[in-house]
Coordinates of C-alpha atoms and ligand atoms in Angstrom, one line a residue:
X1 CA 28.8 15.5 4.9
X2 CA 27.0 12.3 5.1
X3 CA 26.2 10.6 8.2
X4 CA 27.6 7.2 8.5
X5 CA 24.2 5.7 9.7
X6 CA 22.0 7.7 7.3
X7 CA 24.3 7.2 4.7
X8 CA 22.4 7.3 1.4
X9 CA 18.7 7.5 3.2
X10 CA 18.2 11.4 2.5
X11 CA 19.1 11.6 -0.7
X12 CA 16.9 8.1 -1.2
X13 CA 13.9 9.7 0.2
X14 CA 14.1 13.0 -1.2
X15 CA 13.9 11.3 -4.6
X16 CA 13.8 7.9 -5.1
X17 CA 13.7 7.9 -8.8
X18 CA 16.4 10.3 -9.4
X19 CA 18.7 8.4 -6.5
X20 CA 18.1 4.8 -7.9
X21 CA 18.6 5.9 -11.9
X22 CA 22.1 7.8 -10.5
X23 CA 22.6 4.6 -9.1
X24 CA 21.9 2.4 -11.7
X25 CA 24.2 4.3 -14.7
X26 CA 27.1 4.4 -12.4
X27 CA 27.2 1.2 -10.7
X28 CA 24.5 -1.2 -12.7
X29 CA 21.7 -3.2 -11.3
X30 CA 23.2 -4.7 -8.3
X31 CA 25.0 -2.2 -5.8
X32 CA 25.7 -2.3 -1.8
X33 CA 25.2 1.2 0.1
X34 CA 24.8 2.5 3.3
X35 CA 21.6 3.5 4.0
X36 CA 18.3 2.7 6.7
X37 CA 21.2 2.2 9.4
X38 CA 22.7 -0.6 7.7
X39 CA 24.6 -1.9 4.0
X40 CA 22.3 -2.4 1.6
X41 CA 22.1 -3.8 -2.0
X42 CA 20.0 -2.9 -3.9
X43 CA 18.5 -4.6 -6.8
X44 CA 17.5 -2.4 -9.6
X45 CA 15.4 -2.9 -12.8
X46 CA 12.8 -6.1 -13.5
X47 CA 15.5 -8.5 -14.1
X48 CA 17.2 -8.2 -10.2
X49 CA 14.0 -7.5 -8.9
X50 CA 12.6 -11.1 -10.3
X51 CA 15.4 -12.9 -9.2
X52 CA 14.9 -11.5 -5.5
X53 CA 11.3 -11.7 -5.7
X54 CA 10.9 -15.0 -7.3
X55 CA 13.2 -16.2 -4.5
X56 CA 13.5 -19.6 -6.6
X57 CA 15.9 -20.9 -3.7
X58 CA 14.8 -19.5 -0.4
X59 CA 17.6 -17.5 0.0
X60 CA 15.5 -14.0 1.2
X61 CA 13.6 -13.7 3.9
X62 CA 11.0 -11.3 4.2
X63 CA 10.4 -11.7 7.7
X64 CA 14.2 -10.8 8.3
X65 CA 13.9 -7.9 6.2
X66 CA 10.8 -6.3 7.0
X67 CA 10.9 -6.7 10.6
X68 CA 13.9 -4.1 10.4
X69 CA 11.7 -1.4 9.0
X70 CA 8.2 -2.2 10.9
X71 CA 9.8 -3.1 14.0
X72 CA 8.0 -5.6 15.9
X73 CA 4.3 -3.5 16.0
X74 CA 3.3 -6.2 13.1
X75 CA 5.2 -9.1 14.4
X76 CA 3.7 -12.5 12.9
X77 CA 1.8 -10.4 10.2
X78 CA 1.5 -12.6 7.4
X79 CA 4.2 -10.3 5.1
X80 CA 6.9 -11.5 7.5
X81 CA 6.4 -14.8 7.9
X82 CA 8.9 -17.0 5.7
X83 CA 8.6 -20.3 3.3
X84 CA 6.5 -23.2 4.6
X85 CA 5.0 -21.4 7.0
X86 CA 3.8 -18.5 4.9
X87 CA 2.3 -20.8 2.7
X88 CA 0.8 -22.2 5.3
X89 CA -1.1 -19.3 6.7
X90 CA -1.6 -18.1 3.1
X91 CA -3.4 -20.7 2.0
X92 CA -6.0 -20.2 5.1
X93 CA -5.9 -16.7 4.5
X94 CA -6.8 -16.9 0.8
X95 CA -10.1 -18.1 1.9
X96 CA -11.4 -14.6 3.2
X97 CA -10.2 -13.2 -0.2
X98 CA -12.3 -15.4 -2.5
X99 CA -14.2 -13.3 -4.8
X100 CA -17.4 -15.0 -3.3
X101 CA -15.9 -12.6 0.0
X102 CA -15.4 -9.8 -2.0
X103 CA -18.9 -9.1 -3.1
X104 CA -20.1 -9.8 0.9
X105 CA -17.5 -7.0 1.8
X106 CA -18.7 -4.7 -1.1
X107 CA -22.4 -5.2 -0.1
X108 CA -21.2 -4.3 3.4
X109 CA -19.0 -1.1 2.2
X110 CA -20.9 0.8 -0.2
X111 CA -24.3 1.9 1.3
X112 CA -21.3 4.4 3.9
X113 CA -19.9 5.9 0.8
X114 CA -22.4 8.2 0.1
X115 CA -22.5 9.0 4.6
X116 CA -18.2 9.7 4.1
X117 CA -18.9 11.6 1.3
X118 CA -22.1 14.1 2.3
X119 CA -19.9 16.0 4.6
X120 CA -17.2 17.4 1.8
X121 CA -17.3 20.9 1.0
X122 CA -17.8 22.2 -2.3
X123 CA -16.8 25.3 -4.1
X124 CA -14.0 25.7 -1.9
X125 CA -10.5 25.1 -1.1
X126 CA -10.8 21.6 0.0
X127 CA -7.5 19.3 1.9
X128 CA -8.7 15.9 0.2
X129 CA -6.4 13.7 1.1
X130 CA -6.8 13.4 5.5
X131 CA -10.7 13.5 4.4
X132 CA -10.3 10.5 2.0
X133 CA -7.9 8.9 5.0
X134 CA -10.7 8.6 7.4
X135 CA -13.2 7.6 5.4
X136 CA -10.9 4.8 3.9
X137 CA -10.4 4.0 7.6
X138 CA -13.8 4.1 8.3
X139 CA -14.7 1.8 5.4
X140 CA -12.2 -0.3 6.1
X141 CA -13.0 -0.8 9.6
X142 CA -16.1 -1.3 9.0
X143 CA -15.0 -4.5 6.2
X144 CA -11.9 -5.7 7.9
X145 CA -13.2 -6.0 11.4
X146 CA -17.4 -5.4 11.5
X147 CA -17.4 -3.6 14.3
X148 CA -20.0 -1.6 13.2
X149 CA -17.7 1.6 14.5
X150 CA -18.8 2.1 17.6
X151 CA -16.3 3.7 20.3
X152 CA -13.6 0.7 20.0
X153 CA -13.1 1.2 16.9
X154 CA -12.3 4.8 17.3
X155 CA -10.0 3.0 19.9
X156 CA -8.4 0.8 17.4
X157 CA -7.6 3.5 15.2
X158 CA -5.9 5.5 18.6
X159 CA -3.6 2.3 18.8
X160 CA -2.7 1.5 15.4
X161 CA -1.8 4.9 14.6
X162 CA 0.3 4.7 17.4
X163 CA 2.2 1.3 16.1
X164 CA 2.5 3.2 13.0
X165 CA 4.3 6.4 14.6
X166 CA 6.8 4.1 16.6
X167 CA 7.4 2.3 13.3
X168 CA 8.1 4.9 10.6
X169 CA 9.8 8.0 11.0
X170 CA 13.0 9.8 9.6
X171 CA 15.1 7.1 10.3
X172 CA 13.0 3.8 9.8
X173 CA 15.4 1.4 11.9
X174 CA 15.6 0.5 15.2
X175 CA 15.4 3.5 17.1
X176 CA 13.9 2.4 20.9
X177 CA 12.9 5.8 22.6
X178 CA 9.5 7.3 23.9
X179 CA 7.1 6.5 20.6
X180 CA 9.0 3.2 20.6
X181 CA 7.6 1.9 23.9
X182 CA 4.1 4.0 23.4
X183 CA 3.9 1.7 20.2
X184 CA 4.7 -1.8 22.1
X185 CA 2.1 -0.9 24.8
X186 CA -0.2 0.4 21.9
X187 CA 0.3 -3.2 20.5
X188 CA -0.4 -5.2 23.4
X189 CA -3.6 -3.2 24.2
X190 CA -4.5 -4.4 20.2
X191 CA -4.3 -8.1 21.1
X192 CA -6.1 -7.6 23.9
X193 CA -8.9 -5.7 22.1
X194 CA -8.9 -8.2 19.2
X195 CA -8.1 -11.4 21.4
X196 CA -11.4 -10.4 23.0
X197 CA -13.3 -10.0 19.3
X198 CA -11.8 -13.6 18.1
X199 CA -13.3 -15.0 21.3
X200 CA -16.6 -13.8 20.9
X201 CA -16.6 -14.2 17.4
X202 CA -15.7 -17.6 17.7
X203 CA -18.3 -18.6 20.6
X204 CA -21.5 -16.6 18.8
X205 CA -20.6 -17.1 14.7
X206 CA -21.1 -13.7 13.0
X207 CA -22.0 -12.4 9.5
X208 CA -20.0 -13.7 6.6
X209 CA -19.0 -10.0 5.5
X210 CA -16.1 -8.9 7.3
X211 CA -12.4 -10.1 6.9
X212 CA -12.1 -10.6 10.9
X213 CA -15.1 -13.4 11.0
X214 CA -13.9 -14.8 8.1
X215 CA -10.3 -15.5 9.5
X216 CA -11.8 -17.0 12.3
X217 CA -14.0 -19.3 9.9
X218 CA -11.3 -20.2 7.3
X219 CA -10.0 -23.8 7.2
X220 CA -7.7 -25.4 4.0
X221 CA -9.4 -28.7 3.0
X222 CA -7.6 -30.3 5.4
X223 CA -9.2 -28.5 8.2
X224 CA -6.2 -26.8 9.5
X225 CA -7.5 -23.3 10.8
X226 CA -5.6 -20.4 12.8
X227 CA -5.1 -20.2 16.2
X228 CA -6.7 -17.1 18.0
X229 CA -3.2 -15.6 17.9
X230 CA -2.4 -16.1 14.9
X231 CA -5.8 -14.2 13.7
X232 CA -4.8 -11.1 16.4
X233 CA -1.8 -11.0 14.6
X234 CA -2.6 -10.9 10.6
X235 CA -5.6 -8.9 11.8
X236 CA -3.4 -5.9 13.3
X237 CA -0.8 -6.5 9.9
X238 CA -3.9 -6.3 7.6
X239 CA -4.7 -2.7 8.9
X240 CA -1.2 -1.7 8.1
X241 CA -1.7 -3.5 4.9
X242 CA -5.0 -2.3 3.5
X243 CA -5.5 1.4 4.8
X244 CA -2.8 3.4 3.9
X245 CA -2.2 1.8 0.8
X246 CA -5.9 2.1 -0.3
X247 CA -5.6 5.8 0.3
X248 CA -2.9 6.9 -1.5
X249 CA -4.0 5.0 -4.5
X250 CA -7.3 7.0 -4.3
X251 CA -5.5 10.3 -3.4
X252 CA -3.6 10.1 -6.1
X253 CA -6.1 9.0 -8.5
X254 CA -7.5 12.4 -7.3
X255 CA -4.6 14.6 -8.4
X256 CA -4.5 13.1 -11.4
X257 CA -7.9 13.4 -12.4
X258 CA -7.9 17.2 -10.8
X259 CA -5.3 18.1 -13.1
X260 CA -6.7 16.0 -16.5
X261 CA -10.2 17.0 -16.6
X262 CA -10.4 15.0 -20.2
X263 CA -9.6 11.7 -18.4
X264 CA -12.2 12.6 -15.5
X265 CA -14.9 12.7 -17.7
X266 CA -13.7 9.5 -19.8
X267 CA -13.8 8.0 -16.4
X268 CA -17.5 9.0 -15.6
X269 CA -18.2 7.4 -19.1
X270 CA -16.8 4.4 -19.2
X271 CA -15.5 1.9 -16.5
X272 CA -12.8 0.6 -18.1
X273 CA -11.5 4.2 -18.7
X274 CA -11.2 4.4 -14.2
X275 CA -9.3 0.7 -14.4
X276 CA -6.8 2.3 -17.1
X277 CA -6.2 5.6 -14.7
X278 CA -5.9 3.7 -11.7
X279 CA -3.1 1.1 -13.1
X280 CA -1.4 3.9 -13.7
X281 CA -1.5 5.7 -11.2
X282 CA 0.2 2.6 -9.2
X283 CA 3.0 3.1 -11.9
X284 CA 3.4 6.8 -11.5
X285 CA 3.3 6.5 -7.4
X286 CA 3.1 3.2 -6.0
X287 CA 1.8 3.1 -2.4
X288 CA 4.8 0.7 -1.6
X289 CA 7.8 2.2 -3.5
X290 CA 10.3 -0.4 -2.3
X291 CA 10.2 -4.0 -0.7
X292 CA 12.9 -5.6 1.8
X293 CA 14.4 -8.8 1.7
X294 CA 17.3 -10.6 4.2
X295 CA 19.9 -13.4 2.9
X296 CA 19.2 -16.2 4.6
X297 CA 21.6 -18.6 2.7
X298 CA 24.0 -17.8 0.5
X299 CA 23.1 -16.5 -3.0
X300 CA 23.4 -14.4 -5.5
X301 CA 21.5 -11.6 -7.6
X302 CA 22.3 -11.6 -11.4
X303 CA 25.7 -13.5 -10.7
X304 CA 26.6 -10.9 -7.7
X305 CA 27.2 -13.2 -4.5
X306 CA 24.9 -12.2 -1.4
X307 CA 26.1 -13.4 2.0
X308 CA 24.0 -14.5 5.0
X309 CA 22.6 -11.4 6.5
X310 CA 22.9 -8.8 3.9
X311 CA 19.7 -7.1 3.3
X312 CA 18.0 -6.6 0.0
X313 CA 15.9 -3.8 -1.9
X314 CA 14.1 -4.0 -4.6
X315 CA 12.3 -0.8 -5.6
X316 CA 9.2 -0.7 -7.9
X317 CA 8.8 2.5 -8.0
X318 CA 12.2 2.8 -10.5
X319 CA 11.2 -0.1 -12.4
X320 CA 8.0 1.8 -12.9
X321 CA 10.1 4.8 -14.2
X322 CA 12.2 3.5 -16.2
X323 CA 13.0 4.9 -20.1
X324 CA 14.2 1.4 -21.3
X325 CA 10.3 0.0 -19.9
X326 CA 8.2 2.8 -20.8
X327 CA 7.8 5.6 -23.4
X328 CA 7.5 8.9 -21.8
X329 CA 7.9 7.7 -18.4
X330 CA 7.3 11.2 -16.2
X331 CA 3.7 11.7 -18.4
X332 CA 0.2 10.6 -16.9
X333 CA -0.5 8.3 -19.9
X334 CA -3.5 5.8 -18.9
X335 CA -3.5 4.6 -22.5
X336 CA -0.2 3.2 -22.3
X337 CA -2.3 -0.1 -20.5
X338 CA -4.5 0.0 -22.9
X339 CA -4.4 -3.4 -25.7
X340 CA -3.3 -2.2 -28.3
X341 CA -0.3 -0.4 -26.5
X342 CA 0.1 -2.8 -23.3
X343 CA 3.6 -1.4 -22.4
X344 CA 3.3 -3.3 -19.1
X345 CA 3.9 -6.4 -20.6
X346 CA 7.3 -5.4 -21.8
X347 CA 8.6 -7.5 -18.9
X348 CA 6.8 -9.1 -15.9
X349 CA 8.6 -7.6 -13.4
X350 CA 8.1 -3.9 -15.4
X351 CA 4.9 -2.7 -13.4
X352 CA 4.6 -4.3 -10.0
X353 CA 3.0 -2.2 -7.6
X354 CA 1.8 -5.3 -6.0
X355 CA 5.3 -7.0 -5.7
X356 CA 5.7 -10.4 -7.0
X357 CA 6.2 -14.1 -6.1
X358 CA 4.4 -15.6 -3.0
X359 CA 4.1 -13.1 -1.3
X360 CA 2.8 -11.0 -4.2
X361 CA -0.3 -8.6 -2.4
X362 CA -3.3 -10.7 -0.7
X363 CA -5.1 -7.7 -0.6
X364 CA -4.9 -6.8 -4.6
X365 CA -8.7 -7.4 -5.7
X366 CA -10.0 -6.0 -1.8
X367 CA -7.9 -2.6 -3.0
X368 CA -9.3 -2.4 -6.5
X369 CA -12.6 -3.1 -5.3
X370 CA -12.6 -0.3 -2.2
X371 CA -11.0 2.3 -4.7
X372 CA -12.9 1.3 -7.6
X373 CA -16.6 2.0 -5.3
X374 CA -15.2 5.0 -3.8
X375 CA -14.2 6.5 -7.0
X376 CA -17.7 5.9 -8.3
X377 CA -19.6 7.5 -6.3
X378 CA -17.0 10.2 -6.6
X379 CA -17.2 10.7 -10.2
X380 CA -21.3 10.4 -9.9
X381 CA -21.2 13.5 -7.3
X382 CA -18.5 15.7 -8.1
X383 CA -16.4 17.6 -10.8
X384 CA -12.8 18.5 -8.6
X385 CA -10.0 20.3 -10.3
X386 CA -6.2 21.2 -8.4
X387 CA -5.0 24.8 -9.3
X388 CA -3.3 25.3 -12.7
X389 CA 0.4 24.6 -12.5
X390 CA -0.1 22.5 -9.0
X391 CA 2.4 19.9 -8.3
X392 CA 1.7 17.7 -5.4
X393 CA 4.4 17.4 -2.8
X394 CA 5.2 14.0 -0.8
X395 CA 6.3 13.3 2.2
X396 CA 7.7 10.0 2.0
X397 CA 8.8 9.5 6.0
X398 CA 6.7 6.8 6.3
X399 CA 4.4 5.5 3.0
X400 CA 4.4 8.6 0.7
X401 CA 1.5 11.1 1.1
X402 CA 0.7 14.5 -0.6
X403 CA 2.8 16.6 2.0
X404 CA 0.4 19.4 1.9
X405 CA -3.3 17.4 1.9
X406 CA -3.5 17.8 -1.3
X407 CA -6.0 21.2 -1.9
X408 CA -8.8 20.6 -4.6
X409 CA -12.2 22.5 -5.2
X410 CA -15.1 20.4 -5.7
X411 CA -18.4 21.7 -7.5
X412 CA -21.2 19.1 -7.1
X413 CA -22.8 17.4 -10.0
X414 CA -26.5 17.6 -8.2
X415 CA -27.9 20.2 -6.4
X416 CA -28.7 18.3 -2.9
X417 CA -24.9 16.6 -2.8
X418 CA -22.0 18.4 -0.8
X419 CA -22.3 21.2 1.5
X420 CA -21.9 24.2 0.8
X421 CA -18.4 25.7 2.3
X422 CA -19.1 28.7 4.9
X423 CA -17.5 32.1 3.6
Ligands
LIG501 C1 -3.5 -0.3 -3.7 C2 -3.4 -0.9 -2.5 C3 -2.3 -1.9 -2.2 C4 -1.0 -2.0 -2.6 C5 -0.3 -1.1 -3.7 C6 -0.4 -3.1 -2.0 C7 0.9 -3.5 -2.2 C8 1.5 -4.7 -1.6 C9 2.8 -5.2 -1.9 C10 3.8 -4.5 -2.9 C11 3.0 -6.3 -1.2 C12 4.2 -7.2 -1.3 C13 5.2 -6.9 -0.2 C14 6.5 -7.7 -0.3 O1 6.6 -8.5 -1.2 O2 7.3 -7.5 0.5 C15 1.8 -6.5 -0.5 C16 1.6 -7.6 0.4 C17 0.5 -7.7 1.2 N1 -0.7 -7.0 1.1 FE1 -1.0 -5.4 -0.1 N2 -1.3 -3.7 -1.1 C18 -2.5 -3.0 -1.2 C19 -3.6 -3.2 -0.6 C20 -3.8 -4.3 0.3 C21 -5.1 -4.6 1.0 C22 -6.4 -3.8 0.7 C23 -4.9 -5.6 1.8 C24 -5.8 -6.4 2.7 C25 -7.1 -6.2 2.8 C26 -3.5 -6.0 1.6 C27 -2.8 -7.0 2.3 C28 -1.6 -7.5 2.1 C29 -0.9 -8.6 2.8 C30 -1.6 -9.4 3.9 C31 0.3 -8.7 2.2 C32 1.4 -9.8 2.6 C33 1.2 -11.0 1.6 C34 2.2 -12.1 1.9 O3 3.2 -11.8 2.5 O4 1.9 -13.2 1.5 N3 -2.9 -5.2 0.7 N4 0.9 -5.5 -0.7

């Protein structure tokens, strides 16, 4: 028996592959179903997806989709602001992205790598994945806000999980109850943290390597800059934004390279070889496996008619899987990005782990360049390898993560790295 709310959201988030290929051979791309507490259509394989992506006559709003799903925790986070606006604040916000910021940020990250990582045991059963959570927090922290992690940031972390909780769960609608309200109040004691940062930041100047300082800084050429507000609120989206996401892509990364000890080694060889792995790894299990629009006006997807209100789902993750994109779709197969093979470029819209169209991911080159150093030093200290036959499970209740931590054992590559775990 289904229920009339859940409708199709079990059997969605059990599998979402498997769900959205049952869909698509019975019903086509375009299809409306009950599911997330409301009727949804979904828009299946790259050609819907572009259309709804592209957005070529502002008929989708993201704000009106997303809001649904994150609640209001990340309210006026640049992901759900809409058309002129958006490309307002984007345009400001691109400025703390510039690849001249990037390198400031790296400088500022890598030096705690090797601090995250002297505490992971070796030659023992090891849960990777919460380890690799906190220190992608911690580095993260550290970049996004420079707060130098003293107790607040510990704080921050408190809060924002707490946003998080009230805004995923089993049933990601609106759902007010205890967590609900402990998430509001957990947001309004964020503004008042970072309102208090903004200030200060604002009065005194601050180093150029950190995303929070640089919001406050940025200006277009026409000198139009955020409000206080408005850098409270992308700051407190940007955490959603970067963390998570950053640590499933290493996790995952992880697994593979646990299980294909040929392609860990390629990767301590050669750069490129890490670049390959990781691209697809974002195929296999992207961080974000589907993306919510909202009609607006009146429109269609690939000649079905959309009214106002219906919402929309586009889901990368079955792009990413599908047998008419890819050869061999379910095999880890790095080389399929390589040159000569370059199966992504079948269609644009065939490997988009970071969506696409103007709201296409902010944060892309930040995430490569976080996973990329981590992975490094990684690869420089350790050899890890999962148990034969291991299959990692997800729990997708919120963004997916290995349900069980994800056991590896880690050997270290020099005698003085890793500690040695107590028998
Ligand atoms: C591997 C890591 C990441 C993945 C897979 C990822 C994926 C995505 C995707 C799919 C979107 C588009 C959402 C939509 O169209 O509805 C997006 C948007 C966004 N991402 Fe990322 N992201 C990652 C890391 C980051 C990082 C590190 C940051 C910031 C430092 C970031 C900041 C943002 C922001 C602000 C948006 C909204 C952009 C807009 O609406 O214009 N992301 N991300």
């Amino acid at each position: 028996m289904k229920l009339p709310v859940l409708g199709e959201t079990i059997a969605y988030m059990r599998s979402p592959v498997d769900w959205a290929r049952d869909r698509y051979d019975r019903f086509g791309a375009v299809s409306s179903v009950p599911m997330f507490g409301v009727r949804m259509t979904v828009a299946l394989g790259p050609d819907a997806t572009e259309e709804v992506l592209l957005n070529r006559d502002k008929a989708f709003s993201n704000g009106g989709g997303w809001e649904r799903f994150i609640g209001p925790f990340f309210h006026r986070g640049l992901l759900l602001l809409d058309f002129d606006e958006h490309l307002h604040h984007r345009r400001i916000m691109q400025q703390a992205f510039l690849p001249a910021r990037l390198s400031a940020y790296r400088a500022r990250m890598t030096p705690a790598i090797p601090r995250e990582l002297a505490s992971w045991p070796v030659n023992a059963q090891f849960k990777v994945y919460p380890a690799v959570r906190e220190m992608v927090f911690n580095l993260t922290s550290e970049v996004l806000t420079g707060s130098g992690l003293g107790a607040e940031a510990d704080e921050v972390n408190r809060l924002f999980e707490a946003c998080l909780r009230a805004s995923t769960g089993i049933v990601r609608f609106r759902a007010p109850g205890l967590s609900w309200s402990r998430g509001l109040a957990a947001r309004r004691h964020l503004e008042t943290i970072f309102g208090a940062w903004v200030a200060s930041r604002r009065a005194s100047g601050g180093p150029a390597d950190n995303v929070l300082s640089m919001l406050c800084e940025a200006a277009t050429d026409e000198g139009d800059q955020f409000t206080g507000a408005d850098v409270v609120n992308h700051m407190i989206l940007l955490l959603l934004a970067a963390r998570d996401t950053s640590t499933i892509t290493l996790s995952t990364m992880i697994y593979y390279l646990g299980q294909n000890p040929s392609w860990q080694q390629r990767c301590r060889e050669d750069g490129a070889a890490v670049e390959l792995v990781r691209k697809e790894v974002l195929r296999l299990a992207p961080p974000l496996p589907h993306l919510v629009r909202r009609v607006v006006r009146p429109t269609s997807v690939l000649g079905h008619p959309l009214a106002v209100g219906t919402y929309v789902q586009t889901i990368p993750q079955f792009n990413h899987h599908m047998h008419e994109l890819w050869t061999n779709p379910l095999a880890f197969d790095p080389l399929r990005f390589s040159e000569s093979r370059a199966e992504d470029k079948v269609h644009r819209y065939a490997w988009i782990p970071f969506g696409g169209g103007v709201h296409k991911c902010i944060g892309m080159h930040f995430a490569g360049m976080v996973v990329d150093a981590v992975m490094h030093q990684l690869l420089e200290r350790f050899e890890w390898s999962v148990e034969a036959g291991y299959e990692m499970p997800w729990n997708r209740r919120g963004l997916p993560f290995p349900a069980d931590g994800l056991p590896v054992r880690l050997t270290s590559r020099h005698k003085s790295h890793g500690i040695p775990a107590a028998h």
